[in-house]
Tab-separated table of C-alpha atoms and ligand atoms in Angstrom:
chain	number	residue	atom	x	y	z
X	7	MET	CA	-57.049	54.588	-30.614
X	8	PRO	CA	-55.804	57.613	-32.558
X	9	GLN	CA	-56.821	57.455	-36.192
X	10	GLU	CA	-54.074	56.563	-38.559
X	11	PRO	CA	-53.177	59.494	-40.873
X	12	THR	CA	-54.478	59.570	-44.472
X	13	ALA	CA	-52.039	60.197	-47.386
X	14	ALA	CA	-53.674	63.574	-47.749
X	15	ALA	CA	-53.361	64.484	-44.131
X	16	VAL	CA	-49.614	63.472	-44.298
X	17	LYS	CA	-49.274	65.499	-47.424
X	18	GLU	CA	-50.790	68.504	-45.853
X	19	ARG	CA	-48.444	68.448	-42.857
X	20	TYR	CA	-45.435	67.961	-45.182
X	21	GLN	CA	-46.429	70.911	-47.139
X	22	ALA	CA	-47.040	72.967	-44.086
X	23	ALA	CA	-43.357	71.951	-42.937
X	24	CYS	CA	-42.036	73.053	-46.295
X	25	ASP	CA	-43.705	76.324	-45.933
X	26	LEU	CA	-41.808	76.972	-42.586
X	27	GLY	CA	-38.634	77.498	-44.780
X	28	LEU	CA	-36.518	75.387	-42.328
X	29	ASP	CA	-32.766	75.203	-42.617
X	30	LEU	CA	-31.598	72.251	-40.392
X	31	ASP	CA	-28.465	70.367	-40.658
X	32	MET	CA	-28.194	66.705	-39.348
X	33	THR	CA	-25.587	65.494	-41.711
X	34	ARG	CA	-22.752	64.791	-39.511
X	35	GLY	CA	-22.461	63.520	-35.881
X	36	LYS	CA	-20.997	66.714	-34.106
X	37	PRO	CA	-20.985	67.683	-30.510
X	38	CYS	CA	-23.305	70.875	-29.971
X	39	ALA	CA	-21.841	73.985	-28.594
X	40	GLU	CA	-22.913	73.132	-25.008
X	41	GLN	CA	-20.802	70.018	-25.130
X	42	LEU	CA	-17.894	71.914	-26.315
X	43	ASP	CA	-18.410	74.293	-23.515
X	44	LEU	CA	-17.924	71.379	-21.081
X	45	SER	CA	-14.106	71.268	-22.085
X	46	HIS	CA	-13.682	75.213	-21.983
X	47	ASP	CA	-11.520	74.671	-19.094
X	48	LEU	CA	-9.082	72.590	-21.134
X	49	LEU	CA	-7.899	76.006	-22.565
X	50	ALA	CA	-7.522	77.399	-19.084
X	51	ALA	CA	-5.515	74.119	-18.180
X	52	SER	CA	-2.832	75.325	-20.659
X	53	GLU	CA	-1.849	77.855	-18.066
X	54	GLY	CA	-1.577	75.624	-15.038
X	55	ALA	CA	-0.090	72.734	-16.949
X	56	GLY	CA	2.974	74.800	-17.932
X	57	TYR	CA	5.325	73.266	-20.473
X	58	LEU	CA	7.230	70.739	-18.654
X	59	SER	CA	6.464	67.068	-18.803
X	60	GLN	CA	6.572	65.086	-15.525
X	61	ALA	CA	10.111	63.831	-16.557
X	62	GLY	CA	11.065	67.589	-17.225
X	63	ALA	CA	10.847	67.485	-21.065
X	64	ASP	CA	10.102	70.801	-22.633
X	65	CYS	CA	6.831	70.214	-24.354
X	66	ARG	CA	7.264	73.357	-26.464
X	67	ASN	CA	9.992	71.622	-28.571
X	68	TYR	CA	10.301	68.902	-31.018
X	69	GLY	CA	10.457	65.239	-30.090
X	70	ILE	CA	8.741	62.519	-28.051
X	71	LEU	CA	7.452	60.893	-31.173
X	72	GLU	CA	5.154	58.365	-29.420
X	73	GLY	CA	3.608	60.982	-27.028
X	74	LEU	CA	4.052	62.121	-23.491
X	75	PRO	CA	4.394	59.139	-20.953
X	76	GLU	CA	1.696	60.501	-18.680
X	77	ALA	CA	-0.875	60.901	-21.466
X	78	ARG	CA	0.037	57.369	-22.687
X	79	GLU	CA	-0.455	56.095	-19.290
X	80	LEU	CA	-3.900	57.926	-18.857
X	81	PHE	CA	-5.239	56.485	-22.167
X	82	GLY	CA	-3.612	53.283	-21.406
X	83	GLY	CA	-5.344	52.856	-18.064
X	84	LEU	CA	-8.650	54.131	-19.854
X	85	LEU	CA	-8.634	51.551	-22.737
X	86	GLY	CA	-6.832	48.745	-20.848
X	87	ILE	CA	-3.801	48.697	-23.194
X	88	PRO	CA	-0.217	48.781	-21.974
X	89	PRO	CA	0.895	52.496	-22.288
X	90	THR	CA	4.135	51.474	-24.090
X	91	GLN	CA	1.925	50.028	-27.100
X	92	ILE	CA	0.214	53.300	-27.470
X	93	LEU	CA	1.183	56.057	-30.012
X	94	LEU	CA	-0.491	59.385	-29.585
X	95	GLY	CA	-1.195	61.641	-32.539
X	96	ASP	CA	-2.777	64.958	-33.030
X	97	ASN	CA	-6.395	65.456	-33.422
X	98	ALA	CA	-8.214	63.144	-35.824
X	99	SER	CA	-7.883	59.279	-35.445
X	100	LEU	CA	-9.188	59.120	-38.839
X	101	SER	CA	-5.734	60.342	-40.047
X	102	LEU	CA	-3.984	57.573	-38.063
X	103	MET	CA	-6.216	55.143	-39.870
X	104	TYR	CA	-5.578	56.615	-43.198
X	105	ASP	CA	-1.708	56.388	-42.527
X	106	VAL	CA	-1.967	52.577	-41.292
X	107	LEU	CA	-3.724	51.776	-44.377
X	108	SER	CA	-1.712	53.805	-46.794
X	109	GLU	CA	1.375	52.327	-45.392
X	110	ALA	CA	-0.172	48.916	-45.745
X	111	VAL	CA	-0.767	49.681	-49.354
X	112	ARG	CA	2.780	51.172	-50.011
X	113	GLN	CA	4.963	48.668	-48.001
X	114	GLY	CA	2.805	46.124	-46.362
X	115	VAL	CA	2.400	45.389	-42.633
X	116	PRO	CA	4.776	43.081	-40.809
X	117	GLY	CA	4.378	39.705	-42.234
X	118	SER	CA	3.212	40.777	-45.598
X	119	PRO	CA	4.684	38.811	-48.507
X	120	ARG	CA	4.437	42.023	-50.557
X	121	PRO	CA	2.789	45.506	-50.188
X	122	TRP	CA	-1.124	45.255	-50.218
X	123	GLY	CA	-0.961	47.573	-53.264
X	124	GLU	CA	0.899	45.017	-55.274
X	125	GLU	CA	-1.870	42.511	-54.836
X	126	SER	CA	-4.183	42.145	-57.856
X	127	ARG	CA	-7.196	43.354	-56.073
X	128	PRO	CA	-6.499	43.823	-52.211
X	129	LYS	CA	-9.909	43.808	-50.152
X	130	ILE	CA	-11.250	45.208	-46.861
X	131	LEU	CA	-14.327	43.687	-45.169
X	132	CYS	CA	-16.754	46.406	-44.312
X	133	PRO	CA	-19.512	45.852	-41.804
X	134	ALA	CA	-22.534	47.915	-43.286
X	135	PRO	CA	-24.191	50.024	-42.388
X	136	GLY	CA	-20.930	51.624	-41.225
X	137	TYR	CA	-18.880	54.750	-41.071
X	138	ASP	CA	-18.871	56.503	-44.536
X	139	ARG	CA	-15.294	57.963	-43.937
X	140	HIS	CA	-13.884	54.582	-43.541
X	141	PHE	CA	-15.212	53.711	-46.999
X	142	THR	CA	-13.927	56.919	-48.467
X	143	VAL	CA	-10.284	56.144	-47.211
X	144	CYS	CA	-10.687	52.381	-48.720
X	145	GLU	CA	-11.828	53.782	-51.871
X	146	PHE	CA	-9.252	56.507	-52.279
X	147	LEU	CA	-6.472	54.001	-51.367
X	148	GLY	CA	-7.659	51.343	-54.032
X	149	LEU	CA	-8.762	48.891	-51.363
X	150	GLU	CA	-11.987	47.104	-52.635
X	151	MET	CA	-14.710	46.944	-50.143
X	152	ILE	CA	-16.898	43.987	-49.377
X	153	PRO	CA	-19.946	44.733	-47.211
X	154	ILE	CA	-20.753	42.409	-44.400
X	155	GLU	CA	-24.067	42.520	-42.483
X	156	ILE	CA	-24.154	43.733	-39.104
X	157	ASP	CA	-26.630	43.163	-36.318
X	158	GLU	CA	-26.863	43.976	-32.586
X	159	ASN	CA	-23.992	41.597	-31.760
X	160	GLY	CA	-21.770	42.926	-34.372
X	161	PRO	CA	-20.797	41.753	-37.808
X	162	ASP	CA	-21.752	38.394	-39.399
X	163	THR	CA	-18.695	36.274	-38.336
X	164	ALA	CA	-19.714	33.335	-40.312
X	165	ALA	CA	-19.588	35.389	-43.561
X	166	ILE	CA	-16.330	36.899	-42.590
X	167	ALA	CA	-14.728	33.504	-41.558
X	168	ARG	CA	-15.673	31.995	-45.149
X	169	LEU	CA	-14.230	35.153	-47.007
X	170	VAL	CA	-10.970	35.335	-44.991
X	171	ALA	CA	-10.408	31.457	-45.309
X	172	SER	CA	-10.666	31.434	-48.979
X	173	ASP	CA	-9.160	34.533	-50.387
X	174	PRO	CA	-5.654	35.734	-49.535
X	175	THR	CA	-6.352	39.155	-51.001
X	176	VAL	CA	-8.939	39.801	-48.230
X	177	LYS	CA	-6.457	41.867	-46.100
X	178	GLY	CA	-8.445	43.386	-43.456
X	179	ILE	CA	-11.791	44.526	-41.810
X	180	PHE	CA	-12.875	47.862	-40.446
X	181	CYS	CA	-14.712	47.537	-37.259
X	182	VAL	CA	-16.430	50.122	-34.904
X	183	PRO	CA	-16.863	47.788	-32.179
X	184	ARG	CA	-18.559	49.916	-29.578
X	185	TYR	CA	-21.762	52.030	-30.164
X	186	SER	CA	-21.080	51.319	-33.880
X	187	ASN	CA	-21.620	54.107	-36.284
X	188	PRO	CA	-24.489	54.167	-37.283
X	189	THR	CA	-26.308	51.180	-35.774
X	190	GLY	CA	-25.016	51.537	-32.055
X	191	ALA	CA	-24.201	47.968	-31.859
X	192	THR	CA	-21.549	46.821	-29.434
X	193	TYR	CA	-19.804	43.661	-30.483
X	194	SER	CA	-20.441	40.684	-28.099
X	195	ASP	CA	-17.816	38.876	-26.450
X	196	GLU	CA	-18.118	35.893	-29.013
X	197	VAL	CA	-17.748	38.214	-32.081
X	198	VAL	CA	-14.678	39.744	-30.690
X	199	THR	CA	-13.078	36.412	-29.951
X	200	GLN	CA	-14.047	34.923	-33.343
X	201	LEU	CA	-12.574	37.838	-34.960
X	202	ALA	CA	-9.335	37.346	-33.130
X	203	ALA	CA	-9.062	33.660	-33.629
X	204	MET	CA	-10.341	33.028	-37.102
X	205	GLU	CA	-7.794	31.477	-39.592
X	206	THR	CA	-7.111	33.753	-42.494
X	207	THR	CA	-5.151	32.766	-45.829
X	208	ALA	CA	-3.695	36.304	-45.868
X	209	PRO	CA	-0.810	36.041	-43.551
X	210	ASP	CA	-0.869	39.746	-42.991
X	211	PHE	CA	-4.672	40.059	-42.338
X	212	ARG	CA	-5.449	43.145	-40.073
X	213	ILE	CA	-8.268	44.362	-37.797
X	214	LEU	CA	-8.795	48.091	-37.843
X	215	TRP	CA	-10.662	48.435	-34.530
X	216	ASP	CA	-11.885	52.026	-34.486
X	217	ASP	CA	-12.899	52.474	-30.714
X	218	ALA	CA	-14.316	55.892	-31.468
X	219	TYR	CA	-16.959	55.584	-28.808
X	220	ALA	CA	-14.998	53.895	-26.146
X	221	PHE	CA	-16.129	56.607	-23.424
X	222	HIS	CA	-19.366	57.594	-24.986
X	223	HIS	CA	-22.221	55.988	-22.933
X	224	LEU	CA	-25.594	57.505	-22.736
X	225	TYR	CA	-26.648	55.523	-19.848
X	226	PRO	CA	-24.872	54.540	-16.619
X	227	ASP	CA	-24.494	50.848	-17.346
X	228	PRO	CA	-22.191	50.517	-20.120
X	229	GLN	CA	-21.933	47.172	-21.898
X	230	PRO	CA	-18.224	46.030	-21.761
X	231	LEU	CA	-16.178	45.244	-24.788
X	232	ARG	CA	-13.813	42.417	-24.739
X	233	SER	CA	-10.094	43.431	-25.537
X	234	ILE	CA	-9.312	42.705	-29.054
X	235	LEU	CA	-5.604	43.019	-28.397
X	236	ASP	CA	-5.710	40.420	-25.459
X	237	GLU	CA	-7.958	38.138	-27.567
X	238	CYS	CA	-5.675	38.252	-30.673
X	239	ALA	CA	-2.556	37.558	-28.400
X	240	ARG	CA	-4.531	34.639	-26.771
X	241	ALA	CA	-5.428	33.190	-30.238
X	242	GLY	CA	-1.730	33.276	-31.453
X	243	HIS	CA	-2.358	36.351	-33.606
X	244	PRO	CA	-0.780	39.057	-31.634
X	245	ASP	CA	-0.085	41.384	-34.437
X	246	ARG	CA	-3.805	41.264	-35.933
X	247	ALA	CA	-5.211	44.290	-34.451
X	248	PHE	CA	-4.685	48.242	-34.578
X	249	VAL	CA	-6.763	49.981	-32.115
X	250	PHE	CA	-7.772	53.549	-32.727
X	251	ALA	CA	-9.551	56.153	-30.397
X	252	SER	CA	-9.558	59.759	-29.853
X	253	THR	CA	-10.827	62.533	-27.608
X	254	SER	CA	-12.784	64.208	-30.450
X	255	LYS	CA	-16.046	63.868	-28.631
X	256	VAL	CA	-14.415	63.897	-25.235
X	257	THR	CA	-12.909	67.355	-25.432
X	258	PHE	CA	-12.774	69.215	-28.877
X	259	PRO	CA	-12.901	67.342	-32.363
X	260	GLY	CA	-10.694	70.165	-33.632
X	261	ALA	CA	-8.069	70.044	-30.924
X	262	GLY	CA	-8.179	66.676	-29.295
X	263	ILE	CA	-5.670	63.646	-29.070
X	264	SER	CA	-5.800	60.631	-31.176
X	265	MET	CA	-4.243	57.264	-30.477
X	266	VAL	CA	-3.287	54.122	-32.124
X	267	ALA	CA	-2.100	50.801	-30.285
X	268	SER	CA	-1.196	47.434	-31.348
X	269	SER	CA	1.189	44.593	-30.284
X	270	VAL	CA	4.751	45.270	-29.415
X	271	SER	CA	5.988	44.723	-32.937
X	272	GLY	CA	2.931	46.456	-34.490
X	273	PHE	CA	3.832	49.546	-32.247
X	274	GLU	CA	7.394	49.413	-33.603
X	275	TRP	CA	6.168	49.403	-37.159
X	276	LEU	CA	3.790	52.304	-36.288
X	277	SER	CA	6.755	54.259	-34.879
X	278	GLU	CA	9.011	53.554	-37.703
X	279	PHE	CA	6.778	55.077	-40.397
X	280	ARG	CA	5.557	57.997	-38.159
X	281	SER	CA	9.261	58.809	-37.603
X	282	LYS	CA	9.511	59.654	-41.144
X	283	LYS	CA	6.316	61.765	-41.022
X	284	THR	CA	6.869	64.005	-37.983
X	285	ILE	CA	9.537	65.010	-35.430
X	286	GLY	CA	6.831	64.927	-32.625
X	287	PRO	CA	3.217	65.502	-31.924
X	288	ASP	CA	1.604	68.514	-30.093
X	289	LYS	CA	2.601	67.756	-26.541
X	290	LEU	CA	1.326	70.803	-24.994
X	291	ASN	CA	-2.028	69.659	-25.874
X	292	GLN	CA	-1.305	66.188	-24.400
X	293	LEU	CA	-0.159	67.948	-21.234
X	294	ARG	CA	-3.298	69.995	-20.789
X	295	HIS	CA	-5.594	67.041	-21.589
X	296	VAL	CA	-3.730	65.165	-18.664
X	297	ARG	CA	-4.212	67.911	-16.463
X	298	PHE	CA	-7.905	68.481	-17.397
X	299	LEU	CA	-9.179	64.783	-17.662
X	300	ARG	CA	-6.794	63.736	-14.653
X	301	ASP	CA	-7.823	60.015	-14.638
X	302	GLY	CA	-10.645	57.556	-15.079
X	303	VAL	CA	-12.907	58.985	-12.535
X	304	GLY	CA	-12.370	62.431	-14.028
X	305	LEU	CA	-13.086	61.172	-17.595
X	306	GLU	CA	-16.133	59.296	-16.372
X	307	ALA	CA	-17.573	62.373	-14.619
X	308	HIS	CA	-16.958	64.478	-17.829
X	309	MET	CA	-18.507	62.026	-20.091
X	310	ALA	CA	-21.589	61.886	-17.921
X	311	ARG	CA	-22.069	65.472	-18.319
X	312	HIS	CA	-21.951	64.888	-22.154
X	313	ALA	CA	-24.682	62.194	-21.749
X	314	GLU	CA	-26.966	64.494	-19.696
X	315	ILE	CA	-26.765	66.924	-22.638
X	316	ILE	CA	-27.245	64.443	-25.525
X	317	ARG	CA	-29.304	61.727	-23.877
X	318	PRO	CA	-32.535	63.791	-24.046
X	319	LYS	CA	-31.793	64.296	-27.829
X	320	PHE	CA	-31.610	60.633	-28.627
X	321	GLU	CA	-34.814	59.987	-26.553
X	322	LEU	CA	-36.657	62.742	-28.274
X	323	VAL	CA	-35.928	61.389	-31.642
X	324	ASP	CA	-37.115	57.966	-30.573
X	325	GLN	CA	-40.221	59.565	-29.015
X	326	VAL	CA	-41.104	61.492	-32.245
X	327	LEU	CA	-40.603	58.380	-34.394
X	328	CYS	CA	-42.619	56.282	-32.182
X	329	GLU	CA	-45.429	58.956	-32.334
X	330	GLU	CA	-45.270	59.286	-36.141
X	331	LEU	CA	-44.240	55.851	-37.381
X	332	GLY	CA	-44.751	53.465	-34.591
X	333	ASN	CA	-46.443	50.112	-35.338
X	334	ARG	CA	-47.110	51.401	-39.120
X	335	GLY	CA	-44.546	48.975	-40.681
X	336	VAL	CA	-42.701	51.582	-42.618
X	337	ALA	CA	-39.575	51.884	-40.501
X	338	SER	CA	-37.558	50.452	-37.756
X	339	TRP	CA	-34.757	52.281	-35.764
X	340	SER	CA	-32.107	51.572	-33.248
X	341	GLN	CA	-32.216	52.793	-29.549
X	342	PRO	CA	-28.608	53.028	-28.868
X	343	ARG	CA	-27.018	53.096	-25.511
X	344	GLY	CA	-24.126	55.281	-26.485
X	345	GLY	CA	-22.185	56.766	-29.455
X	346	TYR	CA	-23.509	59.477	-31.799
X	347	PHE	CA	-25.961	57.961	-34.108
X	348	ILE	CA	-29.551	56.403	-34.539
X	349	SER	CA	-29.692	54.082	-37.616
X	350	LEU	CA	-33.196	54.060	-39.173
X	351	ASP	CA	-34.390	51.480	-41.854
X	352	THR	CA	-37.296	52.358	-44.104
X	353	ALA	CA	-39.179	49.807	-46.187
X	354	GLN	CA	-36.939	48.736	-49.072
X	355	GLY	CA	-36.550	51.217	-51.779
X	356	CYS	CA	-37.726	54.355	-49.849
X	357	ALA	CA	-34.581	55.731	-48.170
X	358	LYS	CA	-33.294	57.870	-51.000
X	359	GLU	CA	-36.589	59.486	-51.735
X	360	ALA	CA	-37.286	59.922	-48.083
X	361	VAL	CA	-34.031	61.790	-47.625
X	362	ALA	CA	-34.656	63.976	-50.751
X	363	LYS	CA	-38.090	64.847	-49.514
X	364	ALA	CA	-36.585	65.933	-45.955
X	365	ALA	CA	-33.980	67.993	-47.860
X	366	ALA	CA	-36.696	69.693	-49.897
X	367	ALA	CA	-38.475	70.611	-46.558
X	368	GLY	CA	-35.233	72.222	-45.396
X	369	VAL	CA	-33.866	69.160	-43.346
X	370	LYS	CA	-30.393	67.919	-44.530
X	371	LEU	CA	-29.471	64.378	-43.444
X	372	THR	CA	-26.499	62.233	-44.330
X	373	PRO	CA	-26.992	61.153	-47.990
X	374	ALA	CA	-28.893	57.896	-48.157
X	375	GLY	CA	-26.625	55.118	-49.070
X	376	ALA	CA	-23.453	56.766	-47.404
X	377	THR	CA	-23.543	54.083	-44.719
X	378	PHE	CA	-22.642	51.478	-47.321
X	379	PRO	CA	-19.346	50.889	-49.288
X	380	TYR	CA	-19.465	53.049	-52.510
X	381	GLY	CA	-22.474	54.972	-51.243
X	382	LYS	CA	-24.747	51.930	-52.411
X	383	ASP	CA	-27.331	50.551	-50.149
X	384	PRO	CA	-28.403	47.480	-51.975
X	385	LEU	CA	-31.745	47.752	-50.428
X	386	ASP	CA	-32.127	51.615	-50.339
X	387	ARG	CA	-33.471	51.563	-46.729
X	388	ASN	CA	-30.903	52.891	-44.330
X	389	ILE	CA	-30.877	56.424	-42.949
X	390	ARG	CA	-28.291	57.784	-40.385
X	391	ILE	CA	-29.744	60.313	-37.780
X	392	ALA	CA	-27.198	62.446	-35.939
X	393	PRO	CA	-29.082	63.922	-33.056
X	394	THR	CA	-26.306	65.633	-31.079
X	395	PHE	CA	-25.807	69.061	-32.856
X	396	PRO	CA	-29.430	70.525	-33.174
X	397	THR	CA	-31.250	72.002	-30.288
X	398	LEU	CA	-34.219	70.099	-28.833
X	399	PRO	CA	-36.795	72.133	-30.763
X	400	GLU	CA	-34.790	71.932	-34.045
X	401	LEU	CA	-34.380	68.190	-33.442
X	402	ARG	CA	-38.275	67.822	-32.925
X	403	GLN	CA	-38.976	69.556	-36.125
X	404	ALA	CA	-36.186	67.743	-38.170
X	405	THR	CA	-37.410	64.350	-36.925
X	406	GLU	CA	-41.051	65.278	-37.767
X	407	VAL	CA	-39.991	66.230	-41.177
X	408	LEU	CA	-38.115	63.017	-41.707
X	409	ALA	CA	-40.982	60.939	-40.343
X	410	LEU	CA	-43.495	62.935	-42.702
X	411	SER	CA	-41.171	62.257	-45.568
X	412	ILE	CA	-40.939	58.593	-44.954
X	413	LEU	CA	-44.738	58.222	-44.587
X	414	LEU	CA	-45.211	60.290	-47.826
X	415	VAL	CA	-42.667	58.073	-49.759
X	416	SER	CA	-44.313	54.942	-48.125
X	417	PHE	CA	-47.741	56.024	-49.415
X	418	GLU	CA	-46.309	56.875	-52.903
X	419	LYS	CA	-44.556	53.482	-53.146
X	420	GLY	CA	-47.555	51.567	-51.960
X	421	VAL	CA	-45.902	50.342	-48.691
X	422	LEU	CA	-48.655	51.932	-46.641
S	23	PLP	N1	-14.565	56.877	-36.350
S	23	PLP	C1	-15.908	56.808	-36.190
S	23	PLP	C2	-16.584	55.565	-36.137
S	23	PLP	C3	-16.572	58.179	-36.200
S	23	PLP	O1	-17.855	58.079	-36.167
S	23	PLP	C4	-15.783	59.259	-36.245
S	23	PLP	C5	-16.604	60.480	-36.358
S	23	PLP	O2	-17.792	60.808	-36.549
S	23	PLP	C6	-14.448	59.286	-36.314
S	23	PLP	C7	-13.750	57.962	-36.382
S	23	PLP	C8	-13.514	60.356	-36.419
S	23	PLP	O3	-12.784	60.385	-35.337
S	23	PLP	P1	-11.617	61.445	-35.224
S	23	PLP	O4	-12.328	62.762	-34.858
S	23	PLP	O5	-10.758	60.968	-34.152
S	23	PLP	O6	-10.864	61.530	-36.634
């Protein structure tokens, strides 16, 4: 049995790490350059793709608000959604989420008795730990956030059902149903069905279904996700869900395609306000994406190449955490099967200081608390690790520094 390190030994190693003058940034889940290079041919595809759509439309010009039919067809097939219910945007599905919520606040969604912004305190349920940018959008738009616990099957549906059944100002829920940011959880069939079927006092309750990691499997045995649109239709709430996805981490975050889908009437509502905002999306980019990705087989092969690059990074983080923290009772962490993050929980009250100590040693992480609404982790224990961007040697160093920081804080707080 290796000897458990003492506080003095951990301090010494931490000090030695500080002396290295590291400057590592693991704050955001970004693809690394090698991943971006996988889509380099997308740029070359511009040439071959030309500028005429299959139907002969000149993609250089204005128009085709909802997106090119062949691109909607491609993503419809990939997501199991009728193409006619998919609207394509430019890069950043986050901006489509922002648009949907800001329109809900300004004018309401179909079935709203009044705009959400005219409710005394409109509320959104936020499974947490969750995606910080969802929380930023809600806060910015004046939507009060209620955190909901999440486990490996998804959010606590009993707590959600209680809240939506008793309060008509609870207007929606933000979900990352597949390889959730940051826990990696994929919602179980039961959770999906319950979310679709539950009775809500708000007649205009909406599920914002952010399927950002729809294609982002690390292993070749992806866990299927039940279709929220189908479940909502089956439960008699056909308009309840808006589904979002993008190619940000398929091709380029800075030059991908985003999409939003809903029921037939939800799609009409989306198209109506979008027609005020733009005269049409970047169809040349859609054209080259269709040419580059081709079909489900093409996309799967492409995503397998991403997985080959990033799976060793996830596994390295897990290995280092096991070596440094395993069986010590100071932290637990997720072992995701896809997505972009590892979620780590320290002992209660240790995360902020651990992140600060890592920063002092030159390793920047997402601020502790950021994974909760208003930046407030009530137990101060969640840390989001984003392993994709650094190189393997950098990642090893950064994870060791994080682990040493957690050990140090655990000693200081008497957890160890
Ligand atoms: N949704 C989730 C859950 C994410 O983790 C991210 C990026 O990290 C996004 C959305 C951003 O997507 P997009 O680049 O399409 O705006």
